[in-house]
Amino acid sequence: GQNIDQPTEMTATEGAIVQINCTYQTSGFNGLFWYQQHAGEAPTFLSYNVLDGLEEKGRFSSFLSRSKGYSYLLLKELQMKDSASYLCAGMDSNYQLIWGAGTKLIIKP
Amino acid sequence: IAGITQAPTSQILAAGRRMTLRCTQDMRHNAMYWYRQDLGLGLRLIHYSNTAGTTGKGEVPDGYSVSRANTDDFPLTLASAVPSQTSVYFCASSEAGATDTQYFGPGTRLTVL
């Protein structure tokens, strides 16, 4: 079956760095997406990786290892506004997104 | 302002009633999607449309139907609502291919009693 695993909840301190991990099993693979979702709001796009390696975009970076079925989202210089759920989604061979349940990130001052 | 709108924002519905959730985008995106989001579960695809005039079934299509008469609108209909359809429903769109970024509407919170 197809599956996306990510931690349910993480806590970090303002100004620190946090890494949110995601492992995936999909039928075929056409890329890995990360979205941010604030409580009560719609998901918004953060990153897309289809090749191995690290992609940096400001304070956020995303890493992919296709051989390990593994990705992580790295958030640096955490701000209180980064408190949100982070959704990992893998795209299968039919180009459909398989979504994880999301990781709720709590930022403490 | 370009984007996706959904209506209603929230709705309480009696079981057995028919309900249509509306979704409109003004970005001229070809592809549109309907998801449901339930606590503790990931977003699950209900139906999708790659282009006007075509639709396809997602992971959880039973009890739902869609139509795509034009590029902008993608309504989702519950023919006879059941309590298990209580959820938050998100409409999304992407420009062309499935690997393109999906942009989400604000969601509709539906409660079926």
Tab-separated table of C-alpha atoms in Angstrom, chain A residues 33-37 43-47 73 85-89 97 99, chain B residues 100-104:
chain	number	residue	atom	x	y	z
A	33	PHE	CA	5.829	18.137	-1.656
A	34	TRP	CA	5.805	20.056	1.617
A	35	TYR	CA	2.910	22.331	2.550
A	36	GLN	CA	2.298	24.547	5.554
A	37	GLN	CA	-1.139	24.768	7.142
A	43	PRO	CA	-2.533	24.460	3.047
A	44	THR	CA	0.054	26.610	1.247
A	45	PHE	CA	2.947	25.325	-0.859
A	46	LEU	CA	6.461	25.304	0.577
A	47	SER	CA	8.609	23.047	-1.597
A	73	LEU	CA	11.938	19.932	6.018
A	85	SER	CA	1.102	21.944	10.718
A	86	TYR	CA	3.531	20.798	8.048
A	87	LEU	CA	2.171	18.353	5.508
A	88	CYS	CA	4.326	15.943	3.538
A	89	ALA	CA	2.867	14.536	0.306
A	97	LEU	CA	-0.717	13.129	-4.130
A	99	TRP	CA	-0.705	12.980	1.998
B	100	ASP	CA	2.521	21.763	-10.603
B	101	THR	CA	1.876	23.445	-7.290
B	102	GLN	CA	-1.657	23.029	-6.032
B	103	TYR	CA	-3.350	26.147	-4.685
B	104	PHE	CA	-6.059	25.596	-2.101
